Short mmCIF file of C-alpha atoms in Angstrom, two decimals:
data_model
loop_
_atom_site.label_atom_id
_atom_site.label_comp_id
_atom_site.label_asym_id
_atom_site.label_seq_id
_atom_site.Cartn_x
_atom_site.Cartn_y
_atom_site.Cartn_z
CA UNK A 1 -4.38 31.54 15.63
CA UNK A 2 -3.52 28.28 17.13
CA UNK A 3 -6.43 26.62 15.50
CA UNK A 4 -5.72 27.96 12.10
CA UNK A 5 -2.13 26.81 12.34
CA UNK A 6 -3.36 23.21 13.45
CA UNK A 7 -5.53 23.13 10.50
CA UNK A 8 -3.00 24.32 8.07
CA UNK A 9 -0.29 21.81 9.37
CA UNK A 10 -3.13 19.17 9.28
CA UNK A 11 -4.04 19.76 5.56
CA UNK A 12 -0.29 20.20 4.37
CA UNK A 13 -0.05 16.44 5.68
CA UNK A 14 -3.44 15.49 4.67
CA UNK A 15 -1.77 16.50 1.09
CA UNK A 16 1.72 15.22 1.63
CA UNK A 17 -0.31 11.70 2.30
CA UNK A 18 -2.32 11.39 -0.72
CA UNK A 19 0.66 12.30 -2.89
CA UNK A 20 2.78 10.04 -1.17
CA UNK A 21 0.22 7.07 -1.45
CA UNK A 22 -1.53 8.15 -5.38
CA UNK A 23 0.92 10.09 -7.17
CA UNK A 24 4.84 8.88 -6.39
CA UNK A 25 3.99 4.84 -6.63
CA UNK A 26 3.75 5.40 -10.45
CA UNK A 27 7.70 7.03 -10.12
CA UNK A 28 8.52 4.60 -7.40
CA UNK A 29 12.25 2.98 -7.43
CA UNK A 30 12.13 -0.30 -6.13
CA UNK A 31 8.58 -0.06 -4.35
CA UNK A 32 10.17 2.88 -2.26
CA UNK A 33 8.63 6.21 -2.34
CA UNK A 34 9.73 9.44 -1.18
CA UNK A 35 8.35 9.80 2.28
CA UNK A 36 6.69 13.57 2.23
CA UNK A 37 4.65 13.39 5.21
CA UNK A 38 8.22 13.40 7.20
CA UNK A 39 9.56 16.24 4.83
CA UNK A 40 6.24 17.95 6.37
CA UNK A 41 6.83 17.13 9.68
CA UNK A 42 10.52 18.13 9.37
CA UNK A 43 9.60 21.57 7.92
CA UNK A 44 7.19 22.09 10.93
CA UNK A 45 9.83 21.31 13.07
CA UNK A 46 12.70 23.86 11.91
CA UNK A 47 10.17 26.85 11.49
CA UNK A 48 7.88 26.30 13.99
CA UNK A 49 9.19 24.99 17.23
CA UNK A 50 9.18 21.53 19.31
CA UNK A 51 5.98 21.88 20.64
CA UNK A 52 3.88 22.35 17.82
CA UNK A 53 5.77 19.85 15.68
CA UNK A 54 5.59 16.96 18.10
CA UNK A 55 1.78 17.00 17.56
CA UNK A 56 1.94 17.22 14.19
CA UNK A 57 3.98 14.48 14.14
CA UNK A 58 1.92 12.41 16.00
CA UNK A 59 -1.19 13.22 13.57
CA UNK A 60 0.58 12.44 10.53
CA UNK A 61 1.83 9.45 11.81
CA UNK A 62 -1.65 8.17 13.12
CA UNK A 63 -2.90 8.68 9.71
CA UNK A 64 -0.33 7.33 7.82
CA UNK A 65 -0.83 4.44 9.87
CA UNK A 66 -4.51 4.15 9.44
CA UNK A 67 -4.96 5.67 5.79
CA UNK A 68 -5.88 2.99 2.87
CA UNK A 69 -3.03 1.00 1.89
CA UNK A 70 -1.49 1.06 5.19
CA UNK A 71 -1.43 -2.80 6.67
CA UNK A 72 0.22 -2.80 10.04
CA UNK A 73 -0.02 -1.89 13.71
CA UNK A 74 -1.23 1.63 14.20
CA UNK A 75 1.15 3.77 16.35
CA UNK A 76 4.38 2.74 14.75
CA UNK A 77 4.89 5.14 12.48
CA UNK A 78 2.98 7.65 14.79
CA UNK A 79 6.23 6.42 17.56
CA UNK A 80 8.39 7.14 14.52
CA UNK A 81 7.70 10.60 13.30
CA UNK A 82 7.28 11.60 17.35
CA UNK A 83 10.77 11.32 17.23
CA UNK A 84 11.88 12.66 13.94
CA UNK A 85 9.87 15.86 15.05
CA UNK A 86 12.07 15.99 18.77
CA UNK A 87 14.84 15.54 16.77
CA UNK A 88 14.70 18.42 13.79
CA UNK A 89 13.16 20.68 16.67
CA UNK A 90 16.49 20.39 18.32
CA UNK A 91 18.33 21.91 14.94
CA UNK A 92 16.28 24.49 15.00
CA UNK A 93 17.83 27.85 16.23
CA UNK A 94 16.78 31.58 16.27
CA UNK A 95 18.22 32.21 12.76
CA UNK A 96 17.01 30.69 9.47
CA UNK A 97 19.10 27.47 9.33
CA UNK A 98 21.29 26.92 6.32
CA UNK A 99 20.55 24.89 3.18
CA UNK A 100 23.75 22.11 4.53
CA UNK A 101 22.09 22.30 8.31
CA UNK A 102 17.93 21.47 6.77
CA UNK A 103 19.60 18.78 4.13
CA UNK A 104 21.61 17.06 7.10
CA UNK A 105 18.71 17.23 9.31
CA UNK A 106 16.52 16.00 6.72
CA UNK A 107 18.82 13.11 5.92
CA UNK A 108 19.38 12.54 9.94
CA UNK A 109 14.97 12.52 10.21
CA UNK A 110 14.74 10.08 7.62
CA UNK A 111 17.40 7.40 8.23
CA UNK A 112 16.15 8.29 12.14
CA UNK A 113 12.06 7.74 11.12
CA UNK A 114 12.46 4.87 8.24
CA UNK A 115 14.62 3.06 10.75
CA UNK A 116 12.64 2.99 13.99
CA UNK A 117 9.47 2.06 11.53
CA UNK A 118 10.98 -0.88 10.70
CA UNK A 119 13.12 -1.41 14.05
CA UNK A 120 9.43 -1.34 15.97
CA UNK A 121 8.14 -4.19 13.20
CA UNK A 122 11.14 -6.02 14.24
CA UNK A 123 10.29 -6.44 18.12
CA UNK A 124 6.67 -6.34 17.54
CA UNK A 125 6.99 -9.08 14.90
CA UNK A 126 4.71 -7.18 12.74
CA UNK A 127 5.84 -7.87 8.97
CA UNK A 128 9.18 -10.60 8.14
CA UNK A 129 11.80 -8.67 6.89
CA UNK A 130 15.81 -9.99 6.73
CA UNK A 131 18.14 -7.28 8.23
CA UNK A 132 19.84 -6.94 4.88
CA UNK A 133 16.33 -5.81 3.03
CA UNK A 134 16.03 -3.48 5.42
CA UNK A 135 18.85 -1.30 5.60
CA UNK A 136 18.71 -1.43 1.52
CA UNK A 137 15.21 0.17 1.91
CA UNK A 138 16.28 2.68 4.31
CA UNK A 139 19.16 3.64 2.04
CA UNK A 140 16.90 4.17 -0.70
CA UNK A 141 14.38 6.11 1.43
CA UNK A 142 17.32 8.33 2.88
CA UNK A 143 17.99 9.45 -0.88
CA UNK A 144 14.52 9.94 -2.40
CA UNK A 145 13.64 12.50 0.40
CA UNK A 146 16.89 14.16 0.04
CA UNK A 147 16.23 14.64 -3.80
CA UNK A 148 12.82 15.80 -2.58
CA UNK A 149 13.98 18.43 -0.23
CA UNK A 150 14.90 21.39 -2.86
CA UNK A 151 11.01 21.15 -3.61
CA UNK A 152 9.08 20.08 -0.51
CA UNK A 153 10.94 22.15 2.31
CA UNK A 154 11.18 25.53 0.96
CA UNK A 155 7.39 26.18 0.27
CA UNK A 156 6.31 24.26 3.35
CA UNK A 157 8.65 26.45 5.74
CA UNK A 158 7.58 29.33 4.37
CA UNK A 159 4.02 28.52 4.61
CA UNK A 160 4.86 27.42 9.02
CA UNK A 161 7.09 30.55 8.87
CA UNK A 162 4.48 32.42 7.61
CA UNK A 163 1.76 31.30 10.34
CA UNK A 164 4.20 31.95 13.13
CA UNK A 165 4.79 35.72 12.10
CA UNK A 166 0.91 37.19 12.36
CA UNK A 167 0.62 34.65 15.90
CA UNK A 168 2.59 34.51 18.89
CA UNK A 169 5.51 36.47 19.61
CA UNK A 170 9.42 35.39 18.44
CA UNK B 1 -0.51 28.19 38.98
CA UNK B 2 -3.49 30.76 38.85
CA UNK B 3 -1.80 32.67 41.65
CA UNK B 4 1.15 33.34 39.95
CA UNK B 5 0.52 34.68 36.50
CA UNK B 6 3.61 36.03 35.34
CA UNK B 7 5.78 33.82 36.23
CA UNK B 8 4.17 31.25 34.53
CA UNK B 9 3.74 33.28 31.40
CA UNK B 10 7.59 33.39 31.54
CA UNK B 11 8.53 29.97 32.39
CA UNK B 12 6.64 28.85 29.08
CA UNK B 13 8.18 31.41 26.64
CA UNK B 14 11.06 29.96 27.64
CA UNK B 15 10.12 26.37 27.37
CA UNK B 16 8.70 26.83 24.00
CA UNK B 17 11.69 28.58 21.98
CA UNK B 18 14.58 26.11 23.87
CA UNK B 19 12.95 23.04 23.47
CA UNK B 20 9.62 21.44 24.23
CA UNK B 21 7.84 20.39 26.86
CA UNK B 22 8.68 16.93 28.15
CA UNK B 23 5.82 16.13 29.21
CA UNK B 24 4.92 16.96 25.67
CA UNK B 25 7.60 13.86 24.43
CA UNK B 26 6.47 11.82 26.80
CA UNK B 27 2.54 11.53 26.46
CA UNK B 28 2.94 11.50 22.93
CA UNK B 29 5.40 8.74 22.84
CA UNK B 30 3.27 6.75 25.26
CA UNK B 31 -0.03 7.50 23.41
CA UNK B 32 1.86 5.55 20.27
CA UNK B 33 2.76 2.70 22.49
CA UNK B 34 -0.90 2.31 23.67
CA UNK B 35 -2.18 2.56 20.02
CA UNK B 36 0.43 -0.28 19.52
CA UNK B 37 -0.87 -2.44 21.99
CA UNK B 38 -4.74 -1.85 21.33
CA UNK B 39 -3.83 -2.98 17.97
CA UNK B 40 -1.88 -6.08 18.62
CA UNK B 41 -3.42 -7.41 21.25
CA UNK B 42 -7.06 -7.17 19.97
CA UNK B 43 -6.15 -8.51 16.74
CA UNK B 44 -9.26 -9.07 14.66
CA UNK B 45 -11.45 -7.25 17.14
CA UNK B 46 -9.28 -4.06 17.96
CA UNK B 47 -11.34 -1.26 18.82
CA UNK B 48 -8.60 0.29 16.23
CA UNK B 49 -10.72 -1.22 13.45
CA UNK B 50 -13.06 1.51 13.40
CA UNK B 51 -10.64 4.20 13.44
CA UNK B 52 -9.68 2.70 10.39
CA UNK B 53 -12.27 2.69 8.76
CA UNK B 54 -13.15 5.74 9.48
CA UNK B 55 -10.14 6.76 8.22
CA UNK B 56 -10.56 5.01 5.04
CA UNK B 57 -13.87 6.47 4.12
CA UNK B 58 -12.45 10.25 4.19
CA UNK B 59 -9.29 9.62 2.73
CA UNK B 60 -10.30 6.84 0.16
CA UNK B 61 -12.04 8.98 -2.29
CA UNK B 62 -9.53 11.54 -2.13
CA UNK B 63 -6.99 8.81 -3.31
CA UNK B 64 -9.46 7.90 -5.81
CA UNK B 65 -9.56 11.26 -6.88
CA UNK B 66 -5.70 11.91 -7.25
CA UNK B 67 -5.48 9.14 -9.03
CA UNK B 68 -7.91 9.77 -11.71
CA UNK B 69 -6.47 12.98 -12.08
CA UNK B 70 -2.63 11.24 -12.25
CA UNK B 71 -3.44 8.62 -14.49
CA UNK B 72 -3.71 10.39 -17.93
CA UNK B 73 -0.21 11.17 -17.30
CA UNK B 74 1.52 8.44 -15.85
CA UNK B 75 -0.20 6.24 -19.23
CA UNK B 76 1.67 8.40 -21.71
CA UNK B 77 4.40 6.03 -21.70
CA UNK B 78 2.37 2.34 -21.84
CA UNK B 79 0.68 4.42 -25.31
CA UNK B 80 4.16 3.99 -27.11
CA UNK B 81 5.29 0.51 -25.34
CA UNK B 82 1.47 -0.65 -26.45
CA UNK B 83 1.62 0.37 -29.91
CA UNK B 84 3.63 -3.07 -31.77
CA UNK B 85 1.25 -4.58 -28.95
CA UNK B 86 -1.79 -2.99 -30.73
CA UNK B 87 -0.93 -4.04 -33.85
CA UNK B 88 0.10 -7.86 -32.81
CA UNK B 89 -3.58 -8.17 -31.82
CA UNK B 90 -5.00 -6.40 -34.73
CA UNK B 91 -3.34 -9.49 -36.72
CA UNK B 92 -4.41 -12.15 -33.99
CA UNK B 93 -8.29 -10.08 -33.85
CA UNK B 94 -8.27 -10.35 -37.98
CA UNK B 95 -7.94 -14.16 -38.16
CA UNK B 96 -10.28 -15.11 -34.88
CA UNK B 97 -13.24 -12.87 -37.25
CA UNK B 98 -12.29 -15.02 -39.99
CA UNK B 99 -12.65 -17.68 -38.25
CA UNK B 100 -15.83 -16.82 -36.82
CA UNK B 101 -17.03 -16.05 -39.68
CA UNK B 102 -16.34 -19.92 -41.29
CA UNK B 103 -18.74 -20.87 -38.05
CA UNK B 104 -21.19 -18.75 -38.74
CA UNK B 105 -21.73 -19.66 -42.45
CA UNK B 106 -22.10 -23.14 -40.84
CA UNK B 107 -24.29 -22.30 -37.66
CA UNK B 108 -27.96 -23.68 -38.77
CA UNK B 109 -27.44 -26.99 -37.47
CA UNK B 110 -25.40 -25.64 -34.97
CA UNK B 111 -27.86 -23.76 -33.19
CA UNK B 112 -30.14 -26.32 -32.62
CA UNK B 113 -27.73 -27.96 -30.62
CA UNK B 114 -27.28 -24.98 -29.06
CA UNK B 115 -30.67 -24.63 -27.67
CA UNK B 116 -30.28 -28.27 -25.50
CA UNK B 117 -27.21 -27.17 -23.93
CA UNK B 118 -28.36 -23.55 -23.29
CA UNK B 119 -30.37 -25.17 -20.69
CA UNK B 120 -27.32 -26.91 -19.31
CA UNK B 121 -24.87 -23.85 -19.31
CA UNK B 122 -27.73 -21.61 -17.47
CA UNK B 123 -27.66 -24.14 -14.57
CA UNK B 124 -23.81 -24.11 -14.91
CA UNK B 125 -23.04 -20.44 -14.98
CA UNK B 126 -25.03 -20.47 -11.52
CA UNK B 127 -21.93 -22.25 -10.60
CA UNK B 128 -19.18 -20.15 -12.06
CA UNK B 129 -18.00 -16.96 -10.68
CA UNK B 130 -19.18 -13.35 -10.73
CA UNK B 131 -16.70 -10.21 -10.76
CA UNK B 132 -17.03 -6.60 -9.07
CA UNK B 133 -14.89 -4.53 -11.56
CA UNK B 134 -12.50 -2.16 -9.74
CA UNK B 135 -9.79 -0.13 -10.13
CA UNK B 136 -6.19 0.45 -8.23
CA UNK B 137 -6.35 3.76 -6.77
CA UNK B 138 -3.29 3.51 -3.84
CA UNK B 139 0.22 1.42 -3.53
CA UNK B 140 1.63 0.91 0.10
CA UNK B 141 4.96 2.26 -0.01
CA UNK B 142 8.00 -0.27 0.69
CA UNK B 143 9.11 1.73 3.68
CA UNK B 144 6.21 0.29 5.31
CA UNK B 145 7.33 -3.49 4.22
CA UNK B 146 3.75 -4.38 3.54
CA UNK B 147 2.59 -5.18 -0.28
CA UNK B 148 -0.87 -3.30 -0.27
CA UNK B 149 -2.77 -1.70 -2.65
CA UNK B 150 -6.31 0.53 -2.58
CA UNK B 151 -9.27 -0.25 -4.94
CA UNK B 152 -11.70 2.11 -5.23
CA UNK B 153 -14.66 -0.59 -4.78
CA UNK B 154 -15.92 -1.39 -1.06
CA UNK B 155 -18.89 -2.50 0.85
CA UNK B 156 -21.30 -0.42 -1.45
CA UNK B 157 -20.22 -2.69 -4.25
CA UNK B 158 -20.88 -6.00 -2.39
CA UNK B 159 -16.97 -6.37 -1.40
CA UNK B 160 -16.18 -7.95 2.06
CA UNK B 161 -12.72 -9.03 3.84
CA UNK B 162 -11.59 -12.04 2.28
CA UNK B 163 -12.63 -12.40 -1.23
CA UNK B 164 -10.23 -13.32 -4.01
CA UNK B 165 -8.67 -10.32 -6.32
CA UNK B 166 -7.63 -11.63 -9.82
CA UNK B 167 -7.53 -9.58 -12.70
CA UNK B 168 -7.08 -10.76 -16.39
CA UNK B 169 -3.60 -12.41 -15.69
CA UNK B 170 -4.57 -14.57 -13.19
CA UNK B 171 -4.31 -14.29 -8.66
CA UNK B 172 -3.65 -10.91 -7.55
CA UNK B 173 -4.64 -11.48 -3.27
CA UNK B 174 -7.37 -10.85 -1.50
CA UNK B 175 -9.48 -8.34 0.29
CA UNK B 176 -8.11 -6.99 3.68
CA UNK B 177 -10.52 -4.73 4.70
CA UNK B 178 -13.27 -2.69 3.56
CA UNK B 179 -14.72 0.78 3.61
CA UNK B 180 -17.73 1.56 2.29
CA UNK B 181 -16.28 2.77 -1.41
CA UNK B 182 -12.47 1.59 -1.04
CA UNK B 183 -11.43 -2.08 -0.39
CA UNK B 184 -7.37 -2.68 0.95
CA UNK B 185 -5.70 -5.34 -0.67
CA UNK B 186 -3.35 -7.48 0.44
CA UNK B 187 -0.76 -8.54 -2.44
CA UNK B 188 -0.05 -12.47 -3.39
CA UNK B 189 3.59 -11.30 -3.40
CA UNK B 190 3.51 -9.75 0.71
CA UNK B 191 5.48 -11.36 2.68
CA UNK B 192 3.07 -12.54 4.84
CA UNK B 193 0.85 -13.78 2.40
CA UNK B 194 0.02 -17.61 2.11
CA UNK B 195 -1.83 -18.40 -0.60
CA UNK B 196 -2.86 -22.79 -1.49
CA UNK B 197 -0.97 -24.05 -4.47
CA UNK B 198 -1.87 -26.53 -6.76
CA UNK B 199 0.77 -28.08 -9.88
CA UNK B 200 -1.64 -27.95 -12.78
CA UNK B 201 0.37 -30.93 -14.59
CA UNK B 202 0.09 -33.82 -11.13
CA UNK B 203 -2.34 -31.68 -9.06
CA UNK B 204 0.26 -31.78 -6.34
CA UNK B 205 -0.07 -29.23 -3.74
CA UNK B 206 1.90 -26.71 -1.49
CA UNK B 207 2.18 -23.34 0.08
CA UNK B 208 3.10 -20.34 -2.44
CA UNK B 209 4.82 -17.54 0.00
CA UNK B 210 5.77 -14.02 -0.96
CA UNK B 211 8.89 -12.58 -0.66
CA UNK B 212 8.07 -9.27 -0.34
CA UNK B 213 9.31 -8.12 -3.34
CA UNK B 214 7.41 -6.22 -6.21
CA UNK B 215 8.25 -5.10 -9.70
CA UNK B 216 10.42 -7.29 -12.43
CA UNK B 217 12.37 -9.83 -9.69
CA UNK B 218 9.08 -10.34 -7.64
CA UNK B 219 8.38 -14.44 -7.37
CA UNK B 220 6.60 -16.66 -5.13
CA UNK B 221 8.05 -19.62 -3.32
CA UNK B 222 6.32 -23.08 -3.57
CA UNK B 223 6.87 -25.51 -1.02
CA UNK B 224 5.19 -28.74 -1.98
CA UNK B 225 3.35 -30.88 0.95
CA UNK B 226 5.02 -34.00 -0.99
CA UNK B 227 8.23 -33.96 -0.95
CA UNK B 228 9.23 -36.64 -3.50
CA UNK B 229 7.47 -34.61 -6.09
CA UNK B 230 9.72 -32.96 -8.64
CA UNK B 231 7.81 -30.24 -10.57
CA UNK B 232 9.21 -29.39 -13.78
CA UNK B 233 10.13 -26.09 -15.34
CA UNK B 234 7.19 -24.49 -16.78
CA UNK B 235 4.47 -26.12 -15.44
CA UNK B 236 1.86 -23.99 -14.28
CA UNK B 237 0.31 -23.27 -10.81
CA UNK B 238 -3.12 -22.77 -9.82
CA UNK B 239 -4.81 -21.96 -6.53
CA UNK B 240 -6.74 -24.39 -3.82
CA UNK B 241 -8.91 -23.12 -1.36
CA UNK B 242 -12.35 -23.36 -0.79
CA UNK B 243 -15.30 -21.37 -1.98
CA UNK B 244 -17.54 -20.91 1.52
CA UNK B 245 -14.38 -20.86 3.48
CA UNK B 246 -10.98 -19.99 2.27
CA UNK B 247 -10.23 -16.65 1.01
CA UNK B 248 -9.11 -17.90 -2.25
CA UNK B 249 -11.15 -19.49 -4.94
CA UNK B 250 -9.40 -22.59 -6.18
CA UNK B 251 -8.49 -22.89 -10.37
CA UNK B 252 -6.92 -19.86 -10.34
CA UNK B 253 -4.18 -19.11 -12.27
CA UNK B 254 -1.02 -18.28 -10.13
CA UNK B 255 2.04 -17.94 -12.26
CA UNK B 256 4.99 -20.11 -13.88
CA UNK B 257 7.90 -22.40 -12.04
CA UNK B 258 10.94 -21.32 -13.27
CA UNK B 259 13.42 -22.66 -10.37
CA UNK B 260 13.28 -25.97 -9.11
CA UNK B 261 15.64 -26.95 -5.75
CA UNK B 262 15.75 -29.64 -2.96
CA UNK B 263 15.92 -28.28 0.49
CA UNK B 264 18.09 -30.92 2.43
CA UNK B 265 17.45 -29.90 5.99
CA UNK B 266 13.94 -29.43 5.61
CA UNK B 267 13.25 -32.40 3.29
CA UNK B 268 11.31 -31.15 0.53
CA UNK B 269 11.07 -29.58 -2.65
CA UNK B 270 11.41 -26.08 -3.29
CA UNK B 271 9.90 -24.36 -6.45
CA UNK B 272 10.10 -20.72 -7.46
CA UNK B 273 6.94 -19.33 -9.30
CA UNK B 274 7.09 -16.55 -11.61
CA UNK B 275 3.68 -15.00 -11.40
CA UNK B 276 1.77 -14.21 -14.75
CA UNK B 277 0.35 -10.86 -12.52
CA UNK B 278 2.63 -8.27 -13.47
CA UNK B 279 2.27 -6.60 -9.83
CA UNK B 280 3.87 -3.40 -10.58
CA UNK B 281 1.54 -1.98 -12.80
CA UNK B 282 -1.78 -3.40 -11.62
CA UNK B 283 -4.90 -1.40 -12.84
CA UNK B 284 -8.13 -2.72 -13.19
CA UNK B 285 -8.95 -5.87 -10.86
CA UNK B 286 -12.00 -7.86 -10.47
CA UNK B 287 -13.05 -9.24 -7.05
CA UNK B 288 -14.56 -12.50 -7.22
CA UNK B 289 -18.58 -11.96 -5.29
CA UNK B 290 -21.48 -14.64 -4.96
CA UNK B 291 -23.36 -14.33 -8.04
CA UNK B 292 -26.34 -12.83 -6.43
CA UNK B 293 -24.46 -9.82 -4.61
CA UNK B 294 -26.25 -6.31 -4.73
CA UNK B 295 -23.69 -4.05 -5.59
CA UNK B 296 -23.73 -0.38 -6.97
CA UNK B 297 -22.07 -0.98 -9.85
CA UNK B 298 -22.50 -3.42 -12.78
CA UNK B 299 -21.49 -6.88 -11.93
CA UNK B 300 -19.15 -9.03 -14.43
CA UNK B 301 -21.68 -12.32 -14.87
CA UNK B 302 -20.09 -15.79 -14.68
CA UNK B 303 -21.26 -16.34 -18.21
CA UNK B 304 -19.11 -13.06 -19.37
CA UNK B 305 -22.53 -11.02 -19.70
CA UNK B 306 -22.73 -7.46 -17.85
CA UNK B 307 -25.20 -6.81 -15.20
#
């Protein structure tokens, strides 16, 4: 059971990556693309506990770090969505959350994720970037994955809900 | 642990519903770091490269795929922006075959001519430059703050790290990295790229910089080595570079000044290029190769010829 949810959260980020780096660039505003690999990661993380969603949030980071067009120091955003996934696990309670608590949380993850990404460039020198460039990018981020959320999170948690309810016991 | 069963089966039920292991947070966390520092202390040899590349291979012809499956759709609205386009060239086409035609009717004595310099422009095209064809298959996004982009051409097509990538505008970067079929490229207009410059009209040069900025208000600075050199509006810049060493081929084109300012601390001349690549909707790119690369895929011939 554990294996087949490892390899279903691996492919729905596996998917969430290619999108991310083939399809959105063509609807891109101002270079920035909605981030789904995070939206992933976030859904793991309200359906399907701390534990599993750390990992997973490790994995996707490593690979958005090492897939194709990516240019910059492995780890960071592996560091980045580490955290995003301890931080949605804590919203998640026994109940279903509400549509207000996944769109905060989602909004929370992303300023949270886009922002230590860039914060960990910053000490490690990695790219030049201005302060002011940065925060507009993070803005932007913030509000494409929130207009992605309606579509992304729904089917994703249902698919994590869906593995938890045959496996281990609630 | 072994001797008490239960009680460890309970301690972790409860663990895993509150919140999750620490020691979970922790590793992971510190596994990132150490990825960080293998990659940035290593630099060129960081045993991360492979990884990558690894990497690369299984998810570069995935990308390749998407994208040929995307593209029909995101070119539905270039078809209606192309059309007066279309038709301009039609016109333009229409009076270059007349033209041709006038040459023709008057070629007898021309080609005899022809024949001496054939032998000439066989021993020049030797010199010229030779293309791999390839096509943009990926876009880094801007929440990464690096201008890349993924060509579906690699090592199997002759490509290696640090060629130049132009396509029929003029500079587009150069070659990161390779797989063996995708190739990442590193945009003229990344931040940290530094590409020669070269003032067509006084062959002064500089250093072009990025900014980091794509799309309609992407430029290029130009900081001239000379600083009592004024370029003017308009004139055009090319590259300079080398081509054993440097990773860009010199003659180049490179893009427009449109902004001309004197830096007073620094003591120089500041010019801001408008580059003729549009960067935002790159497609097809050629990658400049030594003439006599083997590739798997037709080369583009210094004398325009296929093969």
């Amino acid at each position: 059971m554990t294996l087949a949810r490892a390899v279903v959260g691996f492919l729905a980020v596996s998917v969430a990556l290619v999108l991310q780096v083939s399809l959105f660039p063509h609807v891109a505003w101002q270079g920035v693309v909605p981030n789904l690999v995070l939206l992933v990661v976030v859904a793991a993380a309200l359906t399907r506990g701390a534990q599993f969603a750390l990992v997973l949030g490790f994995v996707a980071g490593v690979l958005l770090d090492l897939a194709p067009p990516a240019d910059h120091l492995a780890g960071r955003w592996a560091l980045a969505l580490v955290v995003v996934a301890y931080l949605a696990a804590r919203v998640r309670q026994d109940v279903r959350p509400s549509t207000a608590a996944v769109l905060a949380t989602v909004a929370a993850s992303s300023f949270v994720g886009t922002s230590l990404f860039a914060l960990s460039g910053l000490v490690l020198r990695d790219p030049v970037i201005s302060v002011g460039e940065l925060l507009e990018v993070v803005a932007v981020a913030v509000l494409w994955d929130l207009l992605l959320t309606p579509f992304v999170l729904p089917p994703t948690m249902r698919l994590f809900e869906r593995l938890g309810r045959t496996g281990a016991p609630v | 642990m072994a001797e008490r069963p239960d009680r460890e089966k309970r301690w972790r039920g409860l663990e895993e519903r509150s919140r999750p292991r620490r020691s979970t947070l922790v590793a992971l966390l510190l596994a990132s770091a150490t990825l960080m520092t293998l990659d940035q202390q290593a630099g060129e040899s960081s045993p991360i490269e492979p990884v990558r590349a690894a990497v690369g291979a299984a998810f570069g012809p995935v990308e390749t795929i998407t994208s040929a499956a995307v593209r029909p759709f995101t070119a539905v609205p270039t078809w209606f922006r192309s059309k007066d386009g279309l038709r301009r060239d039609i016109t333009d086409l229409e009076s270059e075959n007349a033209a041709l035609r006038e040459q023709v009717a008057s070629s007898g004595y021309d080609r005899n001519r022809l024949a001496e310099f054939e032998g000439l422009t066989r021993a020049a095209a030797d010199l010229g430059r030779s293309m791999v064809p390839a096509r943009v298959v990926a876009h880094g996004s801007a929440q990464s703050f690096s201008r890349t982009v993924t060509i579906d051409a690699g090592s199997d097509a002759g490509l290696r790290p640090d060629m130049t990538v132009v396509n029929n505008d003029g500079l587009v970067g150069r070659v990161l990295r390779v797989t063996s079929r995708t190739a990442t490229v590193l945009l003229l207009l990344d931040a940290e790229s530094v590409v020669g410059g070269r003032i067509g009209e006084s062959m002064e040069v500089g250093f072009l910089r990025g900014r980091g900025i794509l799309g309609q208000e992407g430029r290029l600075d130009l900081e001239l080595l000379d600083d009592a050199v004024v370029p003017a509006q308009g004139d055009t810049v090319v590259s300079w570079g080398s081509d054993g060493a440097g990773p860009y081929v010199p003659g180049v084109l490179v893009g427009r000044v449109t902004d001309v300012f004197a830096s007073v601390r620094e003591q120089a001349q500041r010019a801001v290029i408008e580059p003729f690549v549009d960067f935002s909707a790159l497609d097809v790119v050629g990658v400049i190769v030594p003439g006599d690369t083997a590739s798997d895929r037709a080369l583009i011939q210094a004398d325009g010829g296929i093969g």
